Amino acid sequence: MNINLREGFLFRATDPKGRVSPKPFVGSTVANRLRLHLTALNIDEGETMHSFRSACSITLPLLGASDDQVASHVGWKSIQVARYYSQVPKVMDLSLPASLLAQGTVRGKDSISRAGSLGTEFRARSNLKGLSLAFP
């Protein structure tokens, strides 16, 4: 779409003559403009301005932004709100099931992942050849 974000915000208010205005605009205008951009790119999956705020509140701290910088960028008045929405310590907690599953797919020195070796062991132990049905 060739929108240069270094020159300002993605969502700019314009005056009746089409010039960029310094005046703020209301949330419904932002939502409509977002829908317009996403539809033009054929990537509209029902995103809202709130979903972008939440995504920024997680992505920015992971990139090194402070809670204060996140709150300022997203438009929250306190860093407590930024901390509430980002919850980076929870997202980065390696004991979470999703993290454990992801780690299980990493290949070790023998080029076999832990998940792969568990699958091999499961198949070996679940060999039911030669057994008869208990309840035919």
PDB file of C-alpha atoms in Angstrom:
ATOM      1  CA  MET A   1       0.000   0.000   0.000  1.00  0.00           C
ATOM      2  CA  ASN A   2       3.111   2.217   0.121  1.00  0.00           C
ATOM      3  CA  ILE A   3       2.221   3.881   3.424  1.00  0.00           C
ATOM      4  CA  ASN A   4       5.350   5.377   4.988  1.00  0.00           C
ATOM      5  CA  LEU A   5       4.882   5.107   8.749  1.00  0.00           C
ATOM      6  CA  ARG A   6       7.954   7.290   9.380  1.00  0.00           C
ATOM      7  CA  GLU A   7       5.932  10.291   8.276  1.00  0.00           C
ATOM      8  CA  GLY A   8       3.163   9.771  10.826  1.00  0.00           C
ATOM      9  CA  PHE A   9       0.406   7.431  11.791  1.00  0.00           C
ATOM     10  CA  LEU A  10      -1.201   4.803   9.586  1.00  0.00           C
ATOM     11  CA  PHE A  11      -4.599   6.365  10.278  1.00  0.00           C
ATOM     12  CA  ARG A  12      -4.525  10.048   9.443  1.00  0.00           C
ATOM     13  CA  ALA A  13      -7.424  12.460   9.635  1.00  0.00           C
ATOM     14  CA  THR A  14      -8.053  14.496   6.507  1.00  0.00           C
ATOM     15  CA  ASP A  15      -9.968  17.672   5.908  1.00  0.00           C
ATOM     16  CA  PRO A  16     -12.717  18.019   3.259  1.00  0.00           C
ATOM     17  CA  LYS A  17     -10.072  18.907   0.632  1.00  0.00           C
ATOM     18  CA  GLY A  18      -8.140  15.694   1.332  1.00  0.00           C
ATOM     19  CA  ARG A  19      -5.239  17.319   3.189  1.00  0.00           C
ATOM     20  CA  VAL A  20      -3.858  15.669   6.324  1.00  0.00           C
ATOM     21  CA  SER A  21      -5.363  17.379   9.355  1.00  0.00           C
ATOM     22  CA  PRO A  22      -3.733  17.702  12.782  1.00  0.00           C
ATOM     23  CA  LYS A  23      -7.135  17.171  14.413  1.00  0.00           C
ATOM     24  CA  PRO A  24      -7.835  13.797  16.058  1.00  0.00           C
ATOM     25  CA  PHE A  25     -10.664  11.668  14.787  1.00  0.00           C
ATOM     26  CA  VAL A  26     -13.096   9.346  16.494  1.00  0.00           C
ATOM     27  CA  GLY A  27     -12.746   5.596  17.004  1.00  0.00           C
ATOM     28  CA  SER A  28     -15.384   4.672  14.442  1.00  0.00           C
ATOM     29  CA  THR A  29     -13.355   6.490  11.789  1.00  0.00           C
ATOM     30  CA  VAL A  30     -10.270   4.501  12.782  1.00  0.00           C
ATOM     31  CA  ALA A  31     -12.230   1.249  12.650  1.00  0.00           C
ATOM     32  CA  ASN A  32     -13.636   2.103   9.217  1.00  0.00           C
ATOM     33  CA  ARG A  33     -10.189   3.062   7.893  1.00  0.00           C
ATOM     34  CA  LEU A  34      -8.706  -0.172   9.244  1.00  0.00           C
ATOM     35  CA  ARG A  35     -11.427  -2.195   7.512  1.00  0.00           C
ATOM     36  CA  LEU A  36     -10.775  -0.250   4.276  1.00  0.00           C
ATOM     37  CA  HIS A  37      -7.017  -1.000   4.374  1.00  0.00           C
ATOM     38  CA  LEU A  38      -7.453  -4.676   5.257  1.00  0.00           C
ATOM     39  CA  THR A  39     -10.123  -5.152   2.591  1.00  0.00           C
ATOM     40  CA  ALA A  40      -7.935  -3.426  -0.018  1.00  0.00           C
ATOM     41  CA  LEU A  41      -5.133  -5.858   0.827  1.00  0.00           C
ATOM     42  CA  ASN A  42      -7.604  -8.789   0.814  1.00  0.00           C
ATOM     43  CA  ILE A  43      -6.514  -9.797   4.337  1.00  0.00           C
ATOM     44  CA  ASP A  44      -9.577  -8.797   6.354  1.00  0.00           C
ATOM     45  CA  GLU A  45     -10.227 -11.510   8.930  1.00  0.00           C
ATOM     46  CA  GLY A  46     -12.351  -9.454  11.312  1.00  0.00           C
ATOM     47  CA  GLU A  47      -9.532  -7.633  13.086  1.00  0.00           C
ATOM     48  CA  THR A  48     -10.471  -4.695  15.277  1.00  0.00           C
ATOM     49  CA  MET A  49      -8.545  -1.746  16.661  1.00  0.00           C
ATOM     50  CA  HIS A  50      -8.590  -3.490  20.027  1.00  0.00           C
ATOM     51  CA  SER A  51      -6.884  -6.566  18.577  1.00  0.00           C
ATOM     52  CA  PHE A  52      -4.098  -4.342  17.225  1.00  0.00           C
ATOM     53  CA  ARG A  53      -3.687  -2.666  20.604  1.00  0.00           C
ATOM     54  CA  SER A  54      -3.388  -6.050  22.278  1.00  0.00           C
ATOM     55  CA  ALA A  55      -0.913  -7.285  19.674  1.00  0.00           C
ATOM     56  CA  CYS A  56       1.227  -4.169  20.105  1.00  0.00           C
ATOM     57  CA  SER A  57       1.169  -4.578  23.874  1.00  0.00           C
ATOM     58  CA  ILE A  58       2.840  -7.979  23.480  1.00  0.00           C
ATOM     59  CA  THR A  59       5.070  -7.399  20.456  1.00  0.00           C
ATOM     60  CA  LEU A  60       6.622  -4.111  21.567  1.00  0.00           C
ATOM     61  CA  PRO A  61       7.958  -5.394  24.927  1.00  0.00           C
ATOM     62  CA  LEU A  62       9.402  -8.437  23.176  1.00  0.00           C
ATOM     63  CA  LEU A  63      11.230  -6.038  20.867  1.00  0.00           C
ATOM     64  CA  GLY A  64      12.633  -4.170  23.879  1.00  0.00           C
ATOM     65  CA  ALA A  65      10.146  -1.336  24.482  1.00  0.00           C
ATOM     66  CA  SER A  66       9.503  -0.381  28.102  1.00  0.00           C
ATOM     67  CA  ASP A  67       6.028  -0.535  29.655  1.00  0.00           C
ATOM     68  CA  ASP A  68       5.966   3.263  29.605  1.00  0.00           C
ATOM     69  CA  GLN A  69       6.790   3.359  25.888  1.00  0.00           C
ATOM     70  CA  VAL A  70       4.116   0.753  25.133  1.00  0.00           C
ATOM     71  CA  ALA A  71       1.473   2.652  27.111  1.00  0.00           C
ATOM     72  CA  SER A  72       2.386   5.878  25.331  1.00  0.00           C
ATOM     73  CA  HIS A  73       2.391   4.310  21.864  1.00  0.00           C
ATOM     74  CA  VAL A  74      -0.890   2.452  22.293  1.00  0.00           C
ATOM     75  CA  GLY A  75      -2.608   5.360  24.029  1.00  0.00           C
ATOM     76  CA  TRP A  76      -3.045   4.006  27.526  1.00  0.00           C
ATOM     77  CA  LYS A  77      -2.768   6.416  30.424  1.00  0.00           C
ATOM     78  CA  SER A  78      -0.884   4.055  32.746  1.00  0.00           C
ATOM     79  CA  ILE A  79       1.793   1.410  32.554  1.00  0.00           C
ATOM     80  CA  GLN A  80      -0.420  -0.855  34.666  1.00  0.00           C
ATOM     81  CA  VAL A  81      -2.788  -1.204  31.703  1.00  0.00           C
ATOM     82  CA  ALA A  82       0.144  -2.039  29.413  1.00  0.00           C
ATOM     83  CA  ARG A  83       1.369  -4.666  31.884  1.00  0.00           C
ATOM     84  CA  TYR A  84      -2.138  -6.110  32.203  1.00  0.00           C
ATOM     85  CA  TYR A  85      -2.554  -6.577  28.451  1.00  0.00           C
ATOM     86  CA  SER A  86       0.976  -7.708  27.638  1.00  0.00           C
ATOM     87  CA  GLN A  87       1.658 -10.146  30.485  1.00  0.00           C
ATOM     88  CA  VAL A  88       5.049 -10.806  28.880  1.00  0.00           C
ATOM     89  CA  PRO A  89       6.296 -12.936  31.799  1.00  0.00           C
ATOM     90  CA  LYS A  90       3.394 -15.349  31.193  1.00  0.00           C
ATOM     91  CA  VAL A  91       3.895 -15.342  27.432  1.00  0.00           C
ATOM     92  CA  MET A  92       7.596 -16.096  27.813  1.00  0.00           C
ATOM     93  CA  ASP A  93       7.162 -18.702  30.590  1.00  0.00           C
ATOM     94  CA  LEU A  94       8.887 -21.787  29.220  1.00  0.00           C
ATOM     95  CA  SER A  95       6.895 -24.086  31.478  1.00  0.00           C
ATOM     96  CA  LEU A  96       3.679 -23.419  29.585  1.00  0.00           C
ATOM     97  CA  PRO A  97       2.359 -26.381  27.566  1.00  0.00           C
ATOM     98  CA  ALA A  98       2.692 -24.574  24.215  1.00  0.00           C
ATOM     99  CA  SER A  99       6.340 -23.810  24.930  1.00  0.00           C
ATOM    100  CA  LEU A 100       6.979 -27.402  25.969  1.00  0.00           C
ATOM    101  CA  LEU A 101       5.389 -28.686  22.771  1.00  0.00           C
ATOM    102  CA  ALA A 102       7.469 -26.282  20.699  1.00  0.00           C
ATOM    103  CA  GLN A 103      10.660 -27.338  22.499  1.00  0.00           C
ATOM    104  CA  GLY A 104       9.767 -30.972  21.839  1.00  0.00           C
ATOM    105  CA  THR A 105      10.047 -30.418  18.091  1.00  0.00           C
ATOM    106  CA  VAL A 106      13.629 -29.120  18.258  1.00  0.00           C
ATOM    107  CA  ARG A 107      16.068 -31.695  16.921  1.00  0.00           C
ATOM    108  CA  GLY A 108      18.854 -32.809  19.223  1.00  0.00           C
ATOM    109  CA  LYS A 109      22.435 -33.822  18.411  1.00  0.00           C
ATOM    110  CA  ASP A 110      21.177 -37.082  16.914  1.00  0.00           C
ATOM    111  CA  SER A 111      18.853 -35.132  14.542  1.00  0.00           C
ATOM    112  CA  ILE A 112      15.818 -36.589  16.300  1.00  0.00           C
ATOM    113  CA  SER A 113      13.384 -34.372  18.167  1.00  0.00           C
ATOM    114  CA  ARG A 114      12.082 -35.379  21.576  1.00  0.00           C
ATOM    115  CA  ALA A 115       8.578 -35.560  20.069  1.00  0.00           C
ATOM    116  CA  GLY A 116       9.932 -37.817  17.318  1.00  0.00           C
ATOM    117  CA  SER A 117      11.633 -40.174  19.751  1.00  0.00           C
ATOM    118  CA  LEU A 118       8.491 -40.318  21.905  1.00  0.00           C
ATOM    119  CA  GLY A 119       6.497 -41.232  18.795  1.00  0.00           C
ATOM    120  CA  THR A 120       8.938 -44.023  17.965  1.00  0.00           C
ATOM    121  CA  GLU A 121       8.778 -45.343  21.532  1.00  0.00           C
ATOM    122  CA  PHE A 122       4.974 -45.201  21.509  1.00  0.00           C
ATOM    123  CA  ARG A 123       4.776 -47.160  18.250  1.00  0.00           C
ATOM    124  CA  ALA A 124       7.224 -49.769  19.617  1.00  0.00           C
ATOM    125  CA  ARG A 125       5.266 -50.250  22.830  1.00  0.00           C
ATOM    126  CA  SER A 126       1.868 -50.315  21.149  1.00  0.00           C
ATOM    127  CA  ASN A 127       2.666 -53.242  18.898  1.00  0.00           C
ATOM    128  CA  LEU A 128      -0.427 -55.392  19.285  1.00  0.00           C
ATOM    129  CA  LYS A 129       0.497 -58.157  16.812  1.00  0.00           C
ATOM    130  CA  GLY A 130      -0.261 -61.642  18.056  1.00  0.00           C
ATOM    131  CA  LEU A 131      -2.752 -60.531  20.665  1.00  0.00           C
ATOM    132  CA  SER A 132      -6.362 -61.675  20.540  1.00  0.00           C
ATOM    133  CA  LEU A 133      -9.345 -59.508  21.329  1.00  0.00           C
ATOM    134  CA  ALA A 134     -10.580 -59.839  24.914  1.00  0.00           C
ATOM    135  CA  PHE A 135     -14.141 -59.096  23.845  1.00  0.00           C
ATOM    136  CA  PRO A 136     -14.638 -60.321  20.249  1.00  0.00           C
TER     137      PRO A 136
END
